[in-house]
Short mmCIF file of C-alpha atoms and ligand atoms in Angstrom, two decimals:
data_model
loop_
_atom_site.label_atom_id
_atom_site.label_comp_id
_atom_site.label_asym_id
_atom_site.label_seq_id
_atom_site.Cartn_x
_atom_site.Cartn_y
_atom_site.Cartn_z
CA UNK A 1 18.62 -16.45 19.84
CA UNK A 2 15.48 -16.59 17.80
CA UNK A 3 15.61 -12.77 16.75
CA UNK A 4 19.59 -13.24 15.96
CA UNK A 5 18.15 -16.01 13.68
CA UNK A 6 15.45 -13.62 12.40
CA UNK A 7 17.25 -10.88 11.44
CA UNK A 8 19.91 -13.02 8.82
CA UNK A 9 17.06 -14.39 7.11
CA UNK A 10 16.69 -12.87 3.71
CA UNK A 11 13.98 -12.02 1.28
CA UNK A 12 14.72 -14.87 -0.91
CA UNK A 13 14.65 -16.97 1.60
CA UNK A 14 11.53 -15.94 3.18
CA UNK A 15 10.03 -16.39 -0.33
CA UNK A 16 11.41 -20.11 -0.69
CA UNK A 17 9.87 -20.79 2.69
CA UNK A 18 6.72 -19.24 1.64
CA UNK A 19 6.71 -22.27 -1.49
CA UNK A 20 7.02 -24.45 1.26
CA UNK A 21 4.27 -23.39 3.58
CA UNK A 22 1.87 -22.80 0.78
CA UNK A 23 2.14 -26.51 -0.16
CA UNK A 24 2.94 -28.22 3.17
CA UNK A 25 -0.76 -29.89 3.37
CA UNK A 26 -0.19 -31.29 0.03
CA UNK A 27 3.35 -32.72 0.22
CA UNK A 28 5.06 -34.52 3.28
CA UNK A 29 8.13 -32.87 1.27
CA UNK A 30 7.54 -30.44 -1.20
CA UNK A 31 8.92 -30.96 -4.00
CA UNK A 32 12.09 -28.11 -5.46
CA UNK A 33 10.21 -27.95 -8.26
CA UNK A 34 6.80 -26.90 -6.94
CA UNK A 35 8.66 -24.62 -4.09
CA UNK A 36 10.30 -22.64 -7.34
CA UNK A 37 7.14 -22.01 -9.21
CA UNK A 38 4.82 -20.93 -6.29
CA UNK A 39 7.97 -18.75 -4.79
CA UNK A 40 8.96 -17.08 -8.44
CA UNK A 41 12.28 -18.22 -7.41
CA UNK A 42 13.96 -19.59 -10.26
CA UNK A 43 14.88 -23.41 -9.22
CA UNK A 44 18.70 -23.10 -9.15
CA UNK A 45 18.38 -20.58 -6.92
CA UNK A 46 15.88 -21.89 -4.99
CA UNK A 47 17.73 -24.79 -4.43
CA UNK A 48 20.98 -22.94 -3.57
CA UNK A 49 18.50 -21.28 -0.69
CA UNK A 50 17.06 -24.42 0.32
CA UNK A 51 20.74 -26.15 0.71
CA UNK A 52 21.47 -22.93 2.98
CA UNK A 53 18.48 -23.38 5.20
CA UNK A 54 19.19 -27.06 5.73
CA UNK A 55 22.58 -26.51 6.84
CA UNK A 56 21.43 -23.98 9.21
CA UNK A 57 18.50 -26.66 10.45
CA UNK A 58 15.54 -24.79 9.38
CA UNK A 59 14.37 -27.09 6.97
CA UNK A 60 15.17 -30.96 5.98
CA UNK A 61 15.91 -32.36 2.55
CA UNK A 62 15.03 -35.47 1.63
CA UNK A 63 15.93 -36.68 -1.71
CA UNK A 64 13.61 -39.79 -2.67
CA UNK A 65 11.61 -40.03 -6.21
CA UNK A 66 12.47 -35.90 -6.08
CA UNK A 67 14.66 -33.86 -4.08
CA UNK A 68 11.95 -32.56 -1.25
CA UNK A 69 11.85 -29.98 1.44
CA UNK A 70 9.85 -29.66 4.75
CA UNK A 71 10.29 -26.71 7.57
CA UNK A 72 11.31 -28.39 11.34
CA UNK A 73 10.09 -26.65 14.34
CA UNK A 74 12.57 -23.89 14.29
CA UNK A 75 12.23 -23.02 10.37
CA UNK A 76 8.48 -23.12 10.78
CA UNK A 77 8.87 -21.02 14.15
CA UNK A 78 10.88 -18.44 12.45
CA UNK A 79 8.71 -18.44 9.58
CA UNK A 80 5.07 -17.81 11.81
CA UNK A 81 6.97 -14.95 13.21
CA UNK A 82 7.73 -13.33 9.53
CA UNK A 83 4.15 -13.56 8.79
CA UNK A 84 3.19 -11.47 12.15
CA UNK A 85 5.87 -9.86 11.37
CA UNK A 86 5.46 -8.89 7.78
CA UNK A 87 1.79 -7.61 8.74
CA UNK A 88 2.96 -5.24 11.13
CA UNK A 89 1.21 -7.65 13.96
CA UNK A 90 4.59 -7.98 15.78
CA UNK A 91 7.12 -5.19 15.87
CA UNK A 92 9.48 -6.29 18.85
CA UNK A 93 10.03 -10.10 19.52
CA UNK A 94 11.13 -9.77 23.80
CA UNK A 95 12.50 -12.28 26.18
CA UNK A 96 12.16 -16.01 26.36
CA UNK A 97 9.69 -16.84 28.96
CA UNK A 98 9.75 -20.83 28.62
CA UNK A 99 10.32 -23.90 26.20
CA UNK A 100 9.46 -27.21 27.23
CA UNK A 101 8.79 -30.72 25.41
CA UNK A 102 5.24 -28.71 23.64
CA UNK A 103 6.18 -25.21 23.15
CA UNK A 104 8.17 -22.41 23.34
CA UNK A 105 7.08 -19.21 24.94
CA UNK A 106 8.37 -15.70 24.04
CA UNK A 107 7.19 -12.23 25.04
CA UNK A 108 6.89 -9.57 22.24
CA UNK A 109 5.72 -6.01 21.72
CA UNK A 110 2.21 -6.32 18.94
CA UNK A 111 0.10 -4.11 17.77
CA UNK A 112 -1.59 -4.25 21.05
CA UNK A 113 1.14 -3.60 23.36
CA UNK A 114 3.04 -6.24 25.50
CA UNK A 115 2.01 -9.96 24.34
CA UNK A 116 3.10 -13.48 24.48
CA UNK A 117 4.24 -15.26 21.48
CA UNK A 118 3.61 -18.88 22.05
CA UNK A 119 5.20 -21.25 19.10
CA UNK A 120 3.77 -24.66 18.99
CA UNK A 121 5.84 -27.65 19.06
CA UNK A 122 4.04 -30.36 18.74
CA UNK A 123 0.35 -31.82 17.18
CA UNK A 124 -2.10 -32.75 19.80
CA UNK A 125 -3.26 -36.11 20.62
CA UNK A 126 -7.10 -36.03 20.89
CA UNK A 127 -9.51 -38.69 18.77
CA UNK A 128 -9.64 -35.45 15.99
CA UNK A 129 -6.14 -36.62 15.18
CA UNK A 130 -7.23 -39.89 14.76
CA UNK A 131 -9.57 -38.57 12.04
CA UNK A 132 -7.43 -36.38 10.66
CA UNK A 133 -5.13 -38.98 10.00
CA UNK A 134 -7.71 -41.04 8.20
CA UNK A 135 -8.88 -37.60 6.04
CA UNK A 136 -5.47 -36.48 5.30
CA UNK A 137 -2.68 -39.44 5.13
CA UNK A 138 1.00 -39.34 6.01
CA UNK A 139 1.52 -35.29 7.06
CA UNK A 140 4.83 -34.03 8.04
CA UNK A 141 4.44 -33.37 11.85
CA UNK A 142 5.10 -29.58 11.37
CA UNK A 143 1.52 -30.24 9.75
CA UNK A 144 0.23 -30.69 13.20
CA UNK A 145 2.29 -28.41 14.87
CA UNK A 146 0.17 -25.80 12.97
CA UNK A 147 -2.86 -27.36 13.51
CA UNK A 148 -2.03 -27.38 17.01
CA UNK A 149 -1.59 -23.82 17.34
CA UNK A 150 -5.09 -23.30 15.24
CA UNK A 151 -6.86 -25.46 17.88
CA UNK A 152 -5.67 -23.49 20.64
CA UNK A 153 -6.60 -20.39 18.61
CA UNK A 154 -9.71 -21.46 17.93
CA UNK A 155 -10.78 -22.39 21.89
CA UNK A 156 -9.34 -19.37 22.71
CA UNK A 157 -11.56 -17.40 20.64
CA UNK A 158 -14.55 -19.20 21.56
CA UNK A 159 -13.57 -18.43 25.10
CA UNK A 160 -12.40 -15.36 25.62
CA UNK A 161 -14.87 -12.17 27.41
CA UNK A 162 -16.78 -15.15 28.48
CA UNK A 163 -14.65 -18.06 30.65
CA UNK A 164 -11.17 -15.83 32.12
CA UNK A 165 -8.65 -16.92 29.47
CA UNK A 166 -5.85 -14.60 27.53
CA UNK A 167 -7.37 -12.79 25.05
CA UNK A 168 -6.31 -14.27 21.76
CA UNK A 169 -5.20 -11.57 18.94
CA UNK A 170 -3.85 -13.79 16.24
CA UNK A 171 -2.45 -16.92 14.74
CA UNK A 172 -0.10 -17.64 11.68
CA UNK A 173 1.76 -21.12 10.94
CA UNK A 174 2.03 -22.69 14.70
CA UNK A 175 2.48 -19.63 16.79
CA UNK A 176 -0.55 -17.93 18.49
CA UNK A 177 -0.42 -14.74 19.85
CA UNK A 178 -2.42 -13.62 22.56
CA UNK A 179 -2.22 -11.54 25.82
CA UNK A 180 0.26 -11.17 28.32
CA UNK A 181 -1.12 -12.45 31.58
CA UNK A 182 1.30 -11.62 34.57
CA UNK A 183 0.27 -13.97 36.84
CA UNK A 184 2.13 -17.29 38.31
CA UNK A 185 0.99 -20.96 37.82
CA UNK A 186 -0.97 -22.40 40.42
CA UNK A 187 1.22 -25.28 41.59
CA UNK A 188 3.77 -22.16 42.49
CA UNK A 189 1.54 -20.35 44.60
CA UNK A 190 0.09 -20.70 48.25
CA UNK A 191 -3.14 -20.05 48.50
CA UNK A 192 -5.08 -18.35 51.13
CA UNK A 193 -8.68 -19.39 50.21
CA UNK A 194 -8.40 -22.21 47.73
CA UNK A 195 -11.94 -23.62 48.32
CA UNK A 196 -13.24 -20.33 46.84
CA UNK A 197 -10.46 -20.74 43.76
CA UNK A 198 -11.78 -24.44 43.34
CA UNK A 199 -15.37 -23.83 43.45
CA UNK A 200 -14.62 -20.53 41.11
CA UNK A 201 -12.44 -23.14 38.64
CA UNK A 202 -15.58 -25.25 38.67
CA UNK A 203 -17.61 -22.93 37.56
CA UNK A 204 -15.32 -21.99 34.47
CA UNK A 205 -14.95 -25.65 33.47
CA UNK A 206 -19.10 -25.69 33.57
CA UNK A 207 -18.95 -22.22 31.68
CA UNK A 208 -16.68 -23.72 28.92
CA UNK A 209 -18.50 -26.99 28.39
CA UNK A 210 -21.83 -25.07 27.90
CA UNK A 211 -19.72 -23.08 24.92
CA UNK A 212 -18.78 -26.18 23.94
CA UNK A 213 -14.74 -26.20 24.73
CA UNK A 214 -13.10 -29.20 26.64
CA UNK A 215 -10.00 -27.84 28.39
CA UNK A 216 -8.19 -31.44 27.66
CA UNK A 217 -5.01 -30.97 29.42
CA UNK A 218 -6.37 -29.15 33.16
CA UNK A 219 -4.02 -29.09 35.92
CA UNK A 220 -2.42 -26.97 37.96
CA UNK A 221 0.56 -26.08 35.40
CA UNK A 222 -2.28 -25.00 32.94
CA UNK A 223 -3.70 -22.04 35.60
CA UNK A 224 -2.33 -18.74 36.08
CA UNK A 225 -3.03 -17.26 39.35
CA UNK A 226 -2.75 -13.36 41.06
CA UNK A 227 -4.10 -11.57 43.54
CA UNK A 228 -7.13 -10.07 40.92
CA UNK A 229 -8.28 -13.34 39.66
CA UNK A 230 -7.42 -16.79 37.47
CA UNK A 231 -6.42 -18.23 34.12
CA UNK A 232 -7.02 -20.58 32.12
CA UNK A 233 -4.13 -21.11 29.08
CA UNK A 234 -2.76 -24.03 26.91
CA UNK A 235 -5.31 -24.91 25.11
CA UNK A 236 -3.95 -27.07 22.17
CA UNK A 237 -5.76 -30.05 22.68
CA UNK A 238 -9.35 -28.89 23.36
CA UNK A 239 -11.66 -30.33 22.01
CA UNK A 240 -14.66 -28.33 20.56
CA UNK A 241 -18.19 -30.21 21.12
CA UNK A 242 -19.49 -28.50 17.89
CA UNK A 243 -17.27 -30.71 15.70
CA UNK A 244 -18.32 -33.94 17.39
CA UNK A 245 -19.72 -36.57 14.89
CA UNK A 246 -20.40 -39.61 16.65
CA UNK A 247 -21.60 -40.93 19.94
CA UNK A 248 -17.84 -42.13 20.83
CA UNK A 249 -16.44 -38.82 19.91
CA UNK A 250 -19.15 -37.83 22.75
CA UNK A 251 -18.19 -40.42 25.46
CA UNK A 252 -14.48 -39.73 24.62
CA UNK A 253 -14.85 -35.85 25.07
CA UNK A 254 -16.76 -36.20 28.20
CA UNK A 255 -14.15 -39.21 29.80
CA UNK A 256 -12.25 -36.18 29.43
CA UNK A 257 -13.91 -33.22 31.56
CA UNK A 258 -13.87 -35.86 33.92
CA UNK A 259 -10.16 -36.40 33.57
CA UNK A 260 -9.76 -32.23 33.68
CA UNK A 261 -11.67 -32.11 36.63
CA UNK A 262 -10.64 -35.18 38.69
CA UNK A 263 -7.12 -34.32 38.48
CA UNK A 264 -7.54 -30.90 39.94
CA UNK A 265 -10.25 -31.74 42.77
CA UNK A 266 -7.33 -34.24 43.48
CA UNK A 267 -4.62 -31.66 43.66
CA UNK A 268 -6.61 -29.52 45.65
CA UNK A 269 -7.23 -32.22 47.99
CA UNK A 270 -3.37 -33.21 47.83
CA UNK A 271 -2.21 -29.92 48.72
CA UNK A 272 -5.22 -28.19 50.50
CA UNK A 273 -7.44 -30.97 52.37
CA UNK A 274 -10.06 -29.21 50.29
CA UNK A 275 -12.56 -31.96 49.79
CA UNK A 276 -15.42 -31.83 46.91
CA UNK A 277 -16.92 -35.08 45.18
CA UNK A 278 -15.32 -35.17 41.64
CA UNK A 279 -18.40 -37.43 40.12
CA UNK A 280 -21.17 -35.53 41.33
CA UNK A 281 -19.47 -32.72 39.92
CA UNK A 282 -18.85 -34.19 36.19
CA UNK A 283 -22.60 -35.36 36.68
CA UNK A 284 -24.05 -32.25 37.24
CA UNK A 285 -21.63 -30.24 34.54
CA UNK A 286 -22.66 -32.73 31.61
CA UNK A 287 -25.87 -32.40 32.57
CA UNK A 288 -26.02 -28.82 31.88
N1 ATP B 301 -0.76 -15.72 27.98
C1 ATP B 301 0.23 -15.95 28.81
N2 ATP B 301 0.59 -15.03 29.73
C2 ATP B 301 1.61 -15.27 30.57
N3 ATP B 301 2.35 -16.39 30.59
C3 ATP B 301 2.05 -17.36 29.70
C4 ATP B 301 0.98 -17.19 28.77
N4 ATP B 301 0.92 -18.30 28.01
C5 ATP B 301 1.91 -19.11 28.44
N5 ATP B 301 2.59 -18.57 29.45
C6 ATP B 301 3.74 -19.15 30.18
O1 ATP B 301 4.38 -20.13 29.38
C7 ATP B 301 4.27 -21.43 29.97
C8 ATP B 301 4.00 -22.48 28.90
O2 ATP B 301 2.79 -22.18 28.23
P1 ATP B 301 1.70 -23.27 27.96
O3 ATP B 301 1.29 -23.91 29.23
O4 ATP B 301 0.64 -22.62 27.15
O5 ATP B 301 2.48 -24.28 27.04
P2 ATP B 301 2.93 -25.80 27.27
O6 ATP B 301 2.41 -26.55 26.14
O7 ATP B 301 2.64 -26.23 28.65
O8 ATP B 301 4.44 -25.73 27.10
P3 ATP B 301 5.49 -26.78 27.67
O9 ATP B 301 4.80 -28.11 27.80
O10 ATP B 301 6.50 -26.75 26.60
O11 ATP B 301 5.90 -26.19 28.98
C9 ATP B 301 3.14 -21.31 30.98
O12 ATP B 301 3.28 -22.23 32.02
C10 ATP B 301 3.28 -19.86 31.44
O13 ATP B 301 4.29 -19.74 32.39
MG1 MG B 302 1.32 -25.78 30.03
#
């Protein structure tokens, strides 16, 4: 569906999209005006484009002081892909793997082979929205989606060759791209040793909080498991220590390791009668 879309899509409407993308952090809606002089589209025409887009639910118009345009999650989606695209990143978009409420999932061929194409879909809820909020006023919430997708980016890079994560090889608009793992989610899979898997999770979480990465959202729907080894993915809301600024940030960022890490000791226990003490461990983690 999303390549059918893809391939109608036209040059001058790529370019319109760029005048929208290019001034997205600046306008909730940019304004027709603005979107014709940064695209070199001339504003008829651009508006001819932009009345095309809406009606195929890419973008949304809103007339108010001025006659405004913003991308919604499948305009911005096709759009991330151009820009891989356009830069030779991505030369094959594959199969759906997944969508759910927070993203959709596609494999792709890239530049480095078989890959996973994983569009955002929504902005993540840690205290750094809170602040961004306060630094940035009213942003359309394909703002976040992309913001979203640079967090997880971001943690992933940070990560990766050190804590077992997919390796990340680029981001543009809200889709990352990043490395096929084949592997199946935890919660789908019977282990045959899962204190060993536990204590080895443990040991990642430790790994990632001494590079200062917060998972935020550990469970087992988040872990990718086969018989060589684990995963970690989805890491949109992570927080990173470095960009802490005050003590509650802190506290905040460390209620939620223990949140990570209490909810999988507990599914472990749930499903394996493994047993390990969830506060000793989130003592002895923050401690080093
Ligand atoms: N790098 C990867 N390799 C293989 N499969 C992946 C990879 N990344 C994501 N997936 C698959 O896509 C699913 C969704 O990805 P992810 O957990 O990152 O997003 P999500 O935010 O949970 O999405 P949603 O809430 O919409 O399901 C995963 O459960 C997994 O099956
Ligand atoms: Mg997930």
């Amino acid at each position: 569906m999303l390549a059918e879309r893809f391939r109608k899509l036209r040059g001058l409407a790529w370019r319109v999209m760029d005048g929208i993308f290019e001034n997205m952090w600046d306008y909730k809606y940019v304004p027709i005006e603005i979107i014709a002089r940064d695209s070199g589209v001339e504003e008829h025409k651009a508006e001819k484009v932009l009345k095309t887009l809406s009606n195929e639910k890419l973008i949304e118009l809103k007339q108010t002081e001025y006659l405004g345009a913003a991308f919604t999650f499948l305009g911005l989606s096709l759009y991330s892909l151009n820009r891989f695209v356009r830069k030779n990143i991505v030369t094959m978009l594959g199969e759906k793997m997944g969508e759910g409420k927070e993203s959709m999932v596609y494999n792709c061929i890239s530049k480095w082979g078989e890959a996973v194409l994983k569009f955002h879909k929504v902005g993540y809820t840690s205290f750094k929205r809170v602040r961004e909020k306060r630094d940035y006023g009213d942003l359309h919430y394909t703002v976040l989606m992309i913001r979203s997708a640079k967090n997880e980016f971001n943690a992933l890079k940070k990560l990766h060759s050190k804590v077992s994560v997919p390796k990340p090889y680029g981001w543009e608009g809200n889709a990352v791209l990043m490395e096929l793992i084949d592997a199946k989610e935890l919660y789908k899979v019977r282990l045959e040793n899962p204190k060993e898997v536990l204590d080895y999770i443990i040991e990642e979480v430790r790994e990632m909080w001494k590079l200062g990465i917060v998972h935020g959202d550990l469970s087992q729907f988040n872990i990718l498991v086969n018989p060589e080894g684990i995963w970690f993915i989805d890491f949109p809301q992570a927080i990173d220590l470095n960009e802490i600024e005050t003590d509650e940030e802190l506290r905040m960022a460390e209620e939620i390791l223990r949140r990570d890490l209490t909810n999988l000791i507990s599914y472990f226990r749930k499903t394996y009668r493994v047993e390990v003490d969830a506060d000793r461990i989130v003592e002895e983690i923050l401690k080093s």
